[in-house]
Amino acid sequence: MFDWNDLRHFVALADDGSLSAAARRLGVEHATVARRVAALEAAVGAKLVDRRGGRYVLTGDGESVAHYARRMEAEAFAVERVLHARQQEIAVEISVSAPPVFATLLIAPRLPLLKQSHPRLRLRLLGQNRTVSLPRREADLALRLVRPNDPSLVARKAGSVSYGLYASRAYLTARAAEDYEFIAFDESLDDVPQQTWLKTMAGSRPIVFRTNDLSIQGAAAQAHAGVAALPAFQAEALGLVRAGPNGPSFFRDVWLTYHEDLRGNAAVAAVAAFLADCVQQPAREA
């Protein structure tokens, strides 16, 4: 009989296609994933994956095993969620996934308020740009800038975040608006709404620095490298100045989401209310 943990590692490899990606998902070393998959192949007496140019491709037997393994994994996570949902006492740990800038500047500074109102609750805060799988319990709740379309998830609008064009005071003082240069996401994120808006605002003016990380954009703006499209709360924390006293604004909705099985859970409800307050607080302070 095979080990369920071996099957779990195989599913991660089957879904992600590489040892490193599967290891990141599971929070283990890539060698552990390789060892677990090899153990599963030995237990079932069949080759399940082929390595091709650094990627792992499922064999015919691997496709069959993966089909049933995913169903087993889904049921196992469903059992976990049901048991988790019945823990009405607040003495539990709730994991939250949020974009890193939101986690750092909106949520973490307000953690004492959560502890004061719910002293027995424990929060695990994950600053992540990727969209985590809530059905797989990679987190219990998530803050997202795009409304999820998975029917198994509860989604409600937590608030809106205002973006603007920001730079250092020294940068804006030293040049006229027609001479502004811009800081943007790299091409892999060209389709995100604030990037599209930035490029419209920039027009023919040049983009001189690109990065895949919003925190790096903020640091570059602080270093007088150019003008960036940043959330107002981030720009304020960095001491940046809006480009123009009545400069344009762009708004993005923030969605709070969790699995349907957790609806009505006291701990999840408490954290959800706390997260919504974190998102809305900057608007109240403005």
PDB file of C-alpha atoms in Angstrom:
ATOM      1  CA  MET A   1       0.000   0.000   0.000  1.00  0.00           C
ATOM      2  CA  PHE A   2       1.363   3.435  -0.903  1.00  0.00           C
ATOM      3  CA  ASP A   3       1.840   6.297   1.553  1.00  0.00           C
ATOM      4  CA  TRP A   4      -0.704   9.158   1.262  1.00  0.00           C
ATOM      5  CA  ASN A   5       2.106  11.680   1.747  1.00  0.00           C
ATOM      6  CA  ASP A   6       3.877  10.228  -1.298  1.00  0.00           C
ATOM      7  CA  LEU A   7       0.677  10.706  -3.300  1.00  0.00           C
ATOM      8  CA  ARG A   8       0.339  14.307  -2.070  1.00  0.00           C
ATOM      9  CA  HIS A   9       3.859  15.133  -3.281  1.00  0.00           C
ATOM     10  CA  PHE A  10       3.129  13.460  -6.627  1.00  0.00           C
ATOM     11  CA  VAL A  11      -0.012  15.586  -7.126  1.00  0.00           C
ATOM     12  CA  ALA A  12       1.987  18.756  -6.494  1.00  0.00           C
ATOM     13  CA  LEU A  13       4.577  17.691  -9.076  1.00  0.00           C
ATOM     14  CA  ALA A  14       1.854  16.695 -11.545  1.00  0.00           C
ATOM     15  CA  ASP A  15       0.158  20.078 -11.201  1.00  0.00           C
ATOM     16  CA  ASP A  16       3.231  22.317 -11.156  1.00  0.00           C
ATOM     17  CA  GLY A  17       5.515  20.426 -13.551  1.00  0.00           C
ATOM     18  CA  SER A  18       8.789  20.993 -11.704  1.00  0.00           C
ATOM     19  CA  LEU A  19      10.382  19.888  -8.440  1.00  0.00           C
ATOM     20  CA  SER A  20      11.098  23.455  -7.349  1.00  0.00           C
ATOM     21  CA  ALA A  21       7.515  24.657  -7.911  1.00  0.00           C
ATOM     22  CA  ALA A  22       6.061  21.615  -6.150  1.00  0.00           C
ATOM     23  CA  ALA A  23       8.489  22.102  -3.263  1.00  0.00           C
ATOM     24  CA  ARG A  24       7.460  25.754  -2.891  1.00  0.00           C
ATOM     25  CA  ARG A  25       3.806  24.771  -2.761  1.00  0.00           C
ATOM     26  CA  LEU A  26       4.413  22.125  -0.099  1.00  0.00           C
ATOM     27  CA  GLY A  27       7.041  24.040   1.885  1.00  0.00           C
ATOM     28  CA  VAL A  28       9.699  21.326   1.552  1.00  0.00           C
ATOM     29  CA  GLU A  29      13.012  20.807  -0.229  1.00  0.00           C
ATOM     30  CA  HIS A  30      12.876  19.746  -3.874  1.00  0.00           C
ATOM     31  CA  ALA A  31      14.839  16.615  -2.979  1.00  0.00           C
ATOM     32  CA  THR A  32      11.963  15.598  -0.703  1.00  0.00           C
ATOM     33  CA  VAL A  33       9.511  15.820  -3.599  1.00  0.00           C
ATOM     34  CA  ALA A  34      11.786  13.679  -5.789  1.00  0.00           C
ATOM     35  CA  ARG A  35      12.203  11.092  -3.026  1.00  0.00           C
ATOM     36  CA  ARG A  36       8.467  10.915  -2.323  1.00  0.00           C
ATOM     37  CA  VAL A  37       7.581  10.494  -6.009  1.00  0.00           C
ATOM     38  CA  ALA A  38      10.205   7.773  -6.412  1.00  0.00           C
ATOM     39  CA  ALA A  39       8.761   5.996  -3.368  1.00  0.00           C
ATOM     40  CA  LEU A  40       5.265   6.145  -4.903  1.00  0.00           C
ATOM     41  CA  GLU A  41       6.542   4.728  -8.190  1.00  0.00           C
ATOM     42  CA  ALA A  42       8.186   1.881  -6.279  1.00  0.00           C
ATOM     43  CA  ALA A  43       4.999   1.210  -4.298  1.00  0.00           C
ATOM     44  CA  VAL A  44       2.717   1.059  -7.354  1.00  0.00           C
ATOM     45  CA  GLY A  45       5.297  -0.656  -9.583  1.00  0.00           C
ATOM     46  CA  ALA A  46       4.966   1.813 -12.462  1.00  0.00           C
ATOM     47  CA  LYS A  47       6.808   4.801 -13.924  1.00  0.00           C
ATOM     48  CA  LEU A  48       4.636   7.878 -13.365  1.00  0.00           C
ATOM     49  CA  VAL A  49       6.770  10.773 -14.653  1.00  0.00           C
ATOM     50  CA  ASP A  50       9.353  11.417 -17.358  1.00  0.00           C
ATOM     51  CA  ARG A  51      11.861  14.257 -17.138  1.00  0.00           C
ATOM     52  CA  ARG A  52      12.079  16.331 -20.307  1.00  0.00           C
ATOM     53  CA  GLY A  53      14.309  19.393 -20.404  1.00  0.00           C
ATOM     54  CA  GLY A  54      13.922  20.281 -16.764  1.00  0.00           C
ATOM     55  CA  ARG A  55      10.152  19.655 -16.739  1.00  0.00           C
ATOM     56  CA  TYR A  56       8.366  16.574 -15.474  1.00  0.00           C
ATOM     57  CA  VAL A  57       5.747  15.089 -17.808  1.00  0.00           C
ATOM     58  CA  LEU A  58       3.245  12.467 -16.695  1.00  0.00           C
ATOM     59  CA  THR A  59       3.308   9.047 -18.322  1.00  0.00           C
ATOM     60  CA  GLY A  60       0.056   7.293 -19.208  1.00  0.00           C
ATOM     61  CA  ASP A  61       0.054   5.581 -15.813  1.00  0.00           C
ATOM     62  CA  GLY A  62       0.925   8.913 -14.214  1.00  0.00           C
ATOM     63  CA  GLU A  63      -2.109  10.588 -15.812  1.00  0.00           C
ATOM     64  CA  SER A  64      -4.389   7.851 -14.456  1.00  0.00           C
ATOM     65  CA  VAL A  65      -2.924   8.045 -10.955  1.00  0.00           C
ATOM     66  CA  ALA A  66      -3.055  11.862 -10.974  1.00  0.00           C
ATOM     67  CA  HIS A  67      -6.750  11.819 -11.927  1.00  0.00           C
ATOM     68  CA  TYR A  68      -7.725   9.772  -8.886  1.00  0.00           C
ATOM     69  CA  ALA A  69      -5.129  11.370  -6.634  1.00  0.00           C
ATOM     70  CA  ARG A  70      -6.579  14.845  -7.226  1.00  0.00           C
ATOM     71  CA  ARG A  71     -10.010  13.558  -6.210  1.00  0.00           C
ATOM     72  CA  MET A  72      -8.539  12.038  -3.063  1.00  0.00           C
ATOM     73  CA  GLU A  73      -6.719  15.283  -2.280  1.00  0.00           C
ATOM     74  CA  ALA A  74      -9.890  17.327  -2.752  1.00  0.00           C
ATOM     75  CA  GLU A  75     -11.804  15.067  -0.371  1.00  0.00           C
ATOM     76  CA  ALA A  76      -9.006  15.190   2.206  1.00  0.00           C
ATOM     77  CA  PHE A  77      -9.024  19.008   2.144  1.00  0.00           C
ATOM     78  CA  ALA A  78     -12.814  18.976   2.411  1.00  0.00           C
ATOM     79  CA  VAL A  79     -12.538  16.916   5.612  1.00  0.00           C
ATOM     80  CA  GLU A  80     -10.016  19.424   7.002  1.00  0.00           C
ATOM     81  CA  ARG A  81     -12.269  22.370   6.176  1.00  0.00           C
ATOM     82  CA  VAL A  82     -15.328  20.757   7.764  1.00  0.00           C
ATOM     83  CA  LEU A  83     -13.439  20.070  10.986  1.00  0.00           C
ATOM     84  CA  HIS A  84     -11.888  23.542  10.896  1.00  0.00           C
ATOM     85  CA  ALA A  85     -15.299  25.146  10.391  1.00  0.00           C
ATOM     86  CA  ARG A  86     -16.647  23.458  13.521  1.00  0.00           C
ATOM     87  CA  GLN A  87     -13.957  25.005  15.705  1.00  0.00           C
ATOM     88  CA  GLN A  88     -16.092  27.844  16.972  1.00  0.00           C
ATOM     89  CA  GLU A  89     -13.688  28.723  19.769  1.00  0.00           C
ATOM     90  CA  ILE A  90     -11.334  31.553  18.833  1.00  0.00           C
ATOM     91  CA  ALA A  91      -8.283  29.620  20.115  1.00  0.00           C
ATOM     92  CA  VAL A  92      -7.251  28.600  16.579  1.00  0.00           C
ATOM     93  CA  GLU A  93      -4.746  29.721  13.949  1.00  0.00           C
ATOM     94  CA  ILE A  94      -6.086  31.374  10.814  1.00  0.00           C
ATOM     95  CA  SER A  95      -3.830  31.820   7.794  1.00  0.00           C
ATOM     96  CA  VAL A  96      -4.235  34.853   5.542  1.00  0.00           C
ATOM     97  CA  SER A  97      -2.711  35.462   2.115  1.00  0.00           C
ATOM     98  CA  ALA A  98      -2.370  39.063   0.934  1.00  0.00           C
ATOM     99  CA  PRO A  99      -0.226  41.018  -1.535  1.00  0.00           C
ATOM    100  CA  PRO A 100       3.084  41.807   0.226  1.00  0.00           C
ATOM    101  CA  VAL A 101       2.578  45.586   0.345  1.00  0.00           C
ATOM    102  CA  PHE A 102      -0.890  45.107   1.828  1.00  0.00           C
ATOM    103  CA  ALA A 103       0.426  42.612   4.378  1.00  0.00           C
ATOM    104  CA  THR A 104       3.299  44.897   5.388  1.00  0.00           C
ATOM    105  CA  LEU A 105       1.610  48.299   5.469  1.00  0.00           C
ATOM    106  CA  LEU A 106      -2.105  47.669   6.022  1.00  0.00           C
ATOM    107  CA  ILE A 107      -2.373  44.486   8.080  1.00  0.00           C
ATOM    108  CA  ALA A 108       0.785  43.985  10.159  1.00  0.00           C
ATOM    109  CA  PRO A 109       0.700  47.438  11.859  1.00  0.00           C
ATOM    110  CA  ARG A 110      -2.861  46.756  13.057  1.00  0.00           C
ATOM    111  CA  LEU A 111      -2.248  43.279  14.511  1.00  0.00           C
ATOM    112  CA  PRO A 112      -2.361  44.583  18.114  1.00  0.00           C
ATOM    113  CA  LEU A 113      -6.013  45.544  17.533  1.00  0.00           C
ATOM    114  CA  LEU A 114      -6.842  41.968  16.545  1.00  0.00           C
ATOM    115  CA  LYS A 115      -4.995  40.587  19.557  1.00  0.00           C
ATOM    116  CA  GLN A 116      -6.786  43.021  21.846  1.00  0.00           C
ATOM    117  CA  SER A 117     -10.239  41.981  20.645  1.00  0.00           C
ATOM    118  CA  HIS A 118      -9.463  38.251  20.216  1.00  0.00           C
ATOM    119  CA  PRO A 119      -6.498  37.397  22.473  1.00  0.00           C
ATOM    120  CA  ARG A 120      -6.696  33.635  21.862  1.00  0.00           C
ATOM    121  CA  LEU A 121      -6.672  33.879  18.078  1.00  0.00           C
ATOM    122  CA  ARG A 122      -3.409  33.256  16.210  1.00  0.00           C
ATOM    123  CA  LEU A 123      -2.803  34.744  12.763  1.00  0.00           C
ATOM    124  CA  ARG A 124      -0.402  33.467  10.113  1.00  0.00           C
ATOM    125  CA  LEU A 125       0.103  36.255   7.566  1.00  0.00           C
ATOM    126  CA  LEU A 126       1.517  35.316   4.156  1.00  0.00           C
ATOM    127  CA  GLY A 127       2.695  38.120   1.872  1.00  0.00           C
ATOM    128  CA  GLN A 128       2.198  36.599  -1.582  1.00  0.00           C
ATOM    129  CA  ASN A 129       1.766  37.959  -5.090  1.00  0.00           C
ATOM    130  CA  ARG A 130       0.523  34.640  -6.451  1.00  0.00           C
ATOM    131  CA  THR A 131      -3.072  33.477  -6.175  1.00  0.00           C
ATOM    132  CA  VAL A 132      -3.093  30.767  -3.517  1.00  0.00           C
ATOM    133  CA  SER A 133      -5.452  27.796  -3.640  1.00  0.00           C
ATOM    134  CA  LEU A 134      -8.047  28.144  -0.911  1.00  0.00           C
ATOM    135  CA  PRO A 135      -9.657  24.743  -1.676  1.00  0.00           C
ATOM    136  CA  ARG A 136      -6.233  23.196  -1.002  1.00  0.00           C
ATOM    137  CA  ARG A 137      -5.969  25.148   2.251  1.00  0.00           C
ATOM    138  CA  GLU A 138      -2.842  27.032   1.200  1.00  0.00           C
ATOM    139  CA  ALA A 139      -4.568  29.769   3.226  1.00  0.00           C
ATOM    140  CA  ASP A 140      -7.887  30.145   5.036  1.00  0.00           C
ATOM    141  CA  LEU A 141      -8.619  33.652   3.775  1.00  0.00           C
ATOM    142  CA  ALA A 142      -7.155  35.796   1.009  1.00  0.00           C
ATOM    143  CA  LEU A 143      -7.175  39.440   0.003  1.00  0.00           C
ATOM    144  CA  ARG A 144      -7.245  39.723  -3.783  1.00  0.00           C
ATOM    145  CA  LEU A 145      -7.408  42.531  -6.298  1.00  0.00           C
ATOM    146  CA  VAL A 146      -9.496  40.393  -8.665  1.00  0.00           C
ATOM    147  CA  ARG A 147     -12.826  38.844  -7.712  1.00  0.00           C
ATOM    148  CA  PRO A 148     -12.512  35.029  -7.757  1.00  0.00           C
ATOM    149  CA  ASN A 149     -14.853  33.097 -10.054  1.00  0.00           C
ATOM    150  CA  ASP A 150     -14.627  29.767  -8.211  1.00  0.00           C
ATOM    151  CA  PRO A 151     -18.208  28.922  -7.087  1.00  0.00           C
ATOM    152  CA  SER A 152     -16.844  27.136  -3.988  1.00  0.00           C
ATOM    153  CA  LEU A 153     -15.476  30.438  -2.630  1.00  0.00           C
ATOM    154  CA  VAL A 154     -17.246  33.194  -0.738  1.00  0.00           C
ATOM    155  CA  ALA A 155     -16.178  36.613  -2.043  1.00  0.00           C
ATOM    156  CA  ARG A 156     -17.135  40.014  -0.733  1.00  0.00           C
ATOM    157  CA  LYS A 157     -15.788  43.452  -1.427  1.00  0.00           C
ATOM    158  CA  ALA A 158     -13.591  44.599   1.474  1.00  0.00           C
ATOM    159  CA  GLY A 159     -13.100  48.123   0.117  1.00  0.00           C
ATOM    160  CA  SER A 160     -11.224  50.029  -2.565  1.00  0.00           C
ATOM    161  CA  VAL A 161      -7.632  51.206  -2.796  1.00  0.00           C
ATOM    162  CA  SER A 162      -6.715  54.516  -4.391  1.00  0.00           C
ATOM    163  CA  TYR A 163      -3.676  54.620  -6.695  1.00  0.00           C
ATOM    164  CA  GLY A 164      -1.930  57.744  -7.899  1.00  0.00           C
ATOM    165  CA  LEU A 165       1.251  58.895  -9.618  1.00  0.00           C
ATOM    166  CA  TYR A 166       3.925  59.472  -6.969  1.00  0.00           C
ATOM    167  CA  ALA A 167       7.581  60.468  -6.822  1.00  0.00           C
ATOM    168  CA  SER A 168      10.002  62.027  -4.378  1.00  0.00           C
ATOM    169  CA  ARG A 169       9.601  65.737  -3.677  1.00  0.00           C
ATOM    170  CA  ALA A 170      13.141  66.336  -4.947  1.00  0.00           C
ATOM    171  CA  TYR A 171      12.359  64.587  -8.236  1.00  0.00           C
ATOM    172  CA  LEU A 172       9.175  66.591  -8.846  1.00  0.00           C
ATOM    173  CA  THR A 173      10.851  69.876  -7.915  1.00  0.00           C
ATOM    174  CA  ALA A 174      13.720  69.320 -10.337  1.00  0.00           C
ATOM    175  CA  ARG A 175      11.730  68.825 -13.551  1.00  0.00           C
ATOM    176  CA  ALA A 176       8.611  69.871 -15.424  1.00  0.00           C
ATOM    177  CA  ALA A 177       5.754  67.410 -15.935  1.00  0.00           C
ATOM    178  CA  GLU A 178       6.627  66.911 -19.595  1.00  0.00           C
ATOM    179  CA  ASP A 179      10.060  65.662 -18.510  1.00  0.00           C
ATOM    180  CA  TYR A 180       8.810  63.011 -16.068  1.00  0.00           C
ATOM    181  CA  GLU A 181      10.188  59.492 -16.461  1.00  0.00           C
ATOM    182  CA  PHE A 182       8.272  56.500 -15.192  1.00  0.00           C
ATOM    183  CA  ILE A 183       8.699  53.393 -13.056  1.00  0.00           C
ATOM    184  CA  ALA A 184       6.532  50.417 -14.015  1.00  0.00           C
ATOM    185  CA  PHE A 185       5.969  46.691 -13.742  1.00  0.00           C
ATOM    186  CA  ASP A 186       7.873  44.487 -16.138  1.00  0.00           C
ATOM    187  CA  GLU A 187       6.245  43.082 -19.269  1.00  0.00           C
ATOM    188  CA  SER A 188       4.942  39.991 -17.442  1.00  0.00           C
ATOM    189  CA  LEU A 189       2.490  42.276 -15.611  1.00  0.00           C
ATOM    190  CA  ASP A 190       1.540  44.536 -18.499  1.00  0.00           C
ATOM    191  CA  ASP A 191      -2.109  43.472 -18.220  1.00  0.00           C
ATOM    192  CA  VAL A 192      -2.693  44.523 -14.599  1.00  0.00           C
ATOM    193  CA  PRO A 193      -5.073  47.515 -14.428  1.00  0.00           C
ATOM    194  CA  GLN A 194      -2.716  49.958 -12.712  1.00  0.00           C
ATOM    195  CA  GLN A 195      -0.031  49.227 -15.314  1.00  0.00           C
ATOM    196  CA  THR A 196      -2.448  49.989 -18.145  1.00  0.00           C
ATOM    197  CA  TRP A 197      -3.444  53.188 -16.375  1.00  0.00           C
ATOM    198  CA  LEU A 198       0.188  54.218 -15.798  1.00  0.00           C
ATOM    199  CA  LYS A 199       1.049  53.742 -19.474  1.00  0.00           C
ATOM    200  CA  THR A 200      -1.953  55.864 -20.451  1.00  0.00           C
ATOM    201  CA  MET A 201      -0.864  58.604 -18.050  1.00  0.00           C
ATOM    202  CA  ALA A 202       2.753  58.427 -19.241  1.00  0.00           C
ATOM    203  CA  GLY A 203       1.821  58.724 -22.914  1.00  0.00           C
ATOM    204  CA  SER A 204       4.991  59.246 -24.947  1.00  0.00           C
ATOM    205  CA  ARG A 205       7.125  59.902 -21.866  1.00  0.00           C
ATOM    206  CA  PRO A 206       9.643  57.100 -21.205  1.00  0.00           C
ATOM    207  CA  ILE A 207       9.523  54.181 -18.780  1.00  0.00           C
ATOM    208  CA  VAL A 208      13.069  54.042 -17.438  1.00  0.00           C
ATOM    209  CA  PHE A 209      12.800  51.300 -14.823  1.00  0.00           C
ATOM    210  CA  ARG A 210      10.778  48.077 -14.643  1.00  0.00           C
ATOM    211  CA  THR A 211      10.342  45.497 -11.903  1.00  0.00           C
ATOM    212  CA  ASN A 212       7.889  42.747 -10.962  1.00  0.00           C
ATOM    213  CA  ASP A 213       7.538  44.000  -7.375  1.00  0.00           C
ATOM    214  CA  LEU A 214       5.539  46.941  -6.024  1.00  0.00           C
ATOM    215  CA  SER A 215       7.875  47.421  -3.048  1.00  0.00           C
ATOM    216  CA  ILE A 216      10.815  47.827  -5.424  1.00  0.00           C
ATOM    217  CA  GLN A 217       8.845  50.409  -7.408  1.00  0.00           C
ATOM    218  CA  GLY A 218       8.307  52.369  -4.210  1.00  0.00           C
ATOM    219  CA  ALA A 219      11.991  52.152  -3.295  1.00  0.00           C
ATOM    220  CA  ALA A 220      12.976  53.344  -6.769  1.00  0.00           C
ATOM    221  CA  ALA A 221      10.620  56.313  -6.492  1.00  0.00           C
ATOM    222  CA  GLN A 222      12.151  57.131  -3.089  1.00  0.00           C
ATOM    223  CA  ALA A 223      15.577  57.087  -4.769  1.00  0.00           C
ATOM    224  CA  HIS A 224      14.422  59.784  -7.243  1.00  0.00           C
ATOM    225  CA  ALA A 225      14.355  57.344 -10.190  1.00  0.00           C
ATOM    226  CA  GLY A 226      11.011  58.507 -11.558  1.00  0.00           C
ATOM    227  CA  VAL A 227       7.235  58.518 -11.137  1.00  0.00           C
ATOM    228  CA  ALA A 228       5.384  55.333 -10.120  1.00  0.00           C
ATOM    229  CA  ALA A 229       1.723  54.301  -9.896  1.00  0.00           C
ATOM    230  CA  LEU A 230       1.398  53.325  -6.236  1.00  0.00           C
ATOM    231  CA  PRO A 231      -1.372  52.800  -3.689  1.00  0.00           C
ATOM    232  CA  ALA A 232      -1.865  55.994  -1.717  1.00  0.00           C
ATOM    233  CA  PHE A 233      -1.165  54.236   1.587  1.00  0.00           C
ATOM    234  CA  GLN A 234       2.197  52.971   0.296  1.00  0.00           C
ATOM    235  CA  ALA A 235       3.204  56.369  -1.070  1.00  0.00           C
ATOM    236  CA  GLU A 236       2.320  58.026   2.231  1.00  0.00           C
ATOM    237  CA  ALA A 237       4.380  55.485   4.192  1.00  0.00           C
ATOM    238  CA  LEU A 238       7.371  56.175   1.927  1.00  0.00           C
ATOM    239  CA  GLY A 239       7.051  59.954   2.161  1.00  0.00           C
ATOM    240  CA  LEU A 240       6.352  60.322  -1.553  1.00  0.00           C
ATOM    241  CA  VAL A 241       4.435  63.191  -3.132  1.00  0.00           C
ATOM    242  CA  ARG A 242       1.644  63.052  -5.682  1.00  0.00           C
ATOM    243  CA  ALA A 243       2.674  64.272  -9.129  1.00  0.00           C
ATOM    244  CA  GLY A 244       0.499  67.371  -9.280  1.00  0.00           C
ATOM    245  CA  PRO A 245      -1.589  68.695  -6.356  1.00  0.00           C
ATOM    246  CA  ASN A 246      -4.795  67.437  -7.981  1.00  0.00           C
ATOM    247  CA  GLY A 247      -3.227  64.547  -9.831  1.00  0.00           C
ATOM    248  CA  PRO A 248      -5.374  61.751 -11.295  1.00  0.00           C
ATOM    249  CA  SER A 249      -6.456  58.761  -9.217  1.00  0.00           C
ATOM    250  CA  PHE A 250      -7.202  55.168 -10.096  1.00  0.00           C
ATOM    251  CA  PHE A 251      -9.182  52.799  -7.881  1.00  0.00           C
ATOM    252  CA  ARG A 252      -9.037  49.035  -7.490  1.00  0.00           C
ATOM    253  CA  ASP A 253     -11.514  46.970  -5.523  1.00  0.00           C
ATOM    254  CA  VAL A 254     -10.121  44.618  -2.880  1.00  0.00           C
ATOM    255  CA  TRP A 255     -11.887  41.277  -2.451  1.00  0.00           C
ATOM    256  CA  LEU A 256     -11.949  39.186   0.696  1.00  0.00           C
ATOM    257  CA  THR A 257     -12.448  35.504  -0.026  1.00  0.00           C
ATOM    258  CA  TYR A 258     -12.595  32.170   1.774  1.00  0.00           C
ATOM    259  CA  HIS A 259     -14.033  28.718   1.171  1.00  0.00           C
ATOM    260  CA  GLU A 260     -17.774  28.159   1.451  1.00  0.00           C
ATOM    261  CA  ASP A 261     -17.158  25.460   4.081  1.00  0.00           C
ATOM    262  CA  LEU A 262     -15.804  28.146   6.447  1.00  0.00           C
ATOM    263  CA  ARG A 263     -18.898  30.333   6.257  1.00  0.00           C
ATOM    264  CA  GLY A 264     -20.186  30.942   9.774  1.00  0.00           C
ATOM    265  CA  ASN A 265     -16.935  29.986  11.510  1.00  0.00           C
ATOM    266  CA  ALA A 266     -16.360  32.407  14.389  1.00  0.00           C
ATOM    267  CA  ALA A 267     -12.592  32.708  13.972  1.00  0.00           C
ATOM    268  CA  VAL A 268     -12.810  33.228  10.207  1.00  0.00           C
ATOM    269  CA  ALA A 269     -15.551  35.829  10.687  1.00  0.00           C
ATOM    270  CA  ALA A 270     -13.412  37.695  13.220  1.00  0.00           C
ATOM    271  CA  VAL A 271     -10.380  37.784  10.923  1.00  0.00           C
ATOM    272  CA  ALA A 272     -12.517  38.726   7.908  1.00  0.00           C
ATOM    273  CA  ALA A 273     -13.928  41.718   9.796  1.00  0.00           C
ATOM    274  CA  PHE A 274     -10.416  42.710  10.877  1.00  0.00           C
ATOM    275  CA  LEU A 275      -9.080  42.518   7.300  1.00  0.00           C
ATOM    276  CA  ALA A 276     -11.952  44.589   5.933  1.00  0.00           C
ATOM    277  CA  ASP A 277     -11.228  47.226   8.568  1.00  0.00           C
ATOM    278  CA  CYS A 278      -7.538  47.241   7.579  1.00  0.00           C
ATOM    279  CA  VAL A 279      -8.464  47.908   3.940  1.00  0.00           C
ATOM    280  CA  GLN A 280     -10.993  50.619   4.787  1.00  0.00           C
ATOM    281  CA  GLN A 281      -8.867  52.438   7.394  1.00  0.00           C
ATOM    282  CA  PRO A 282      -6.742  54.465   4.918  1.00  0.00           C
ATOM    283  CA  ALA A 283      -9.909  55.841   3.311  1.00  0.00           C
ATOM    284  CA  ARG A 284     -11.256  56.883   6.722  1.00  0.00           C
ATOM    285  CA  GLU A 285      -7.963  58.585   7.557  1.00  0.00           C
ATOM    286  CA  ALA A 286      -7.814  60.481   4.260  1.00  0.00           C
TER     287      ALA A 286
END
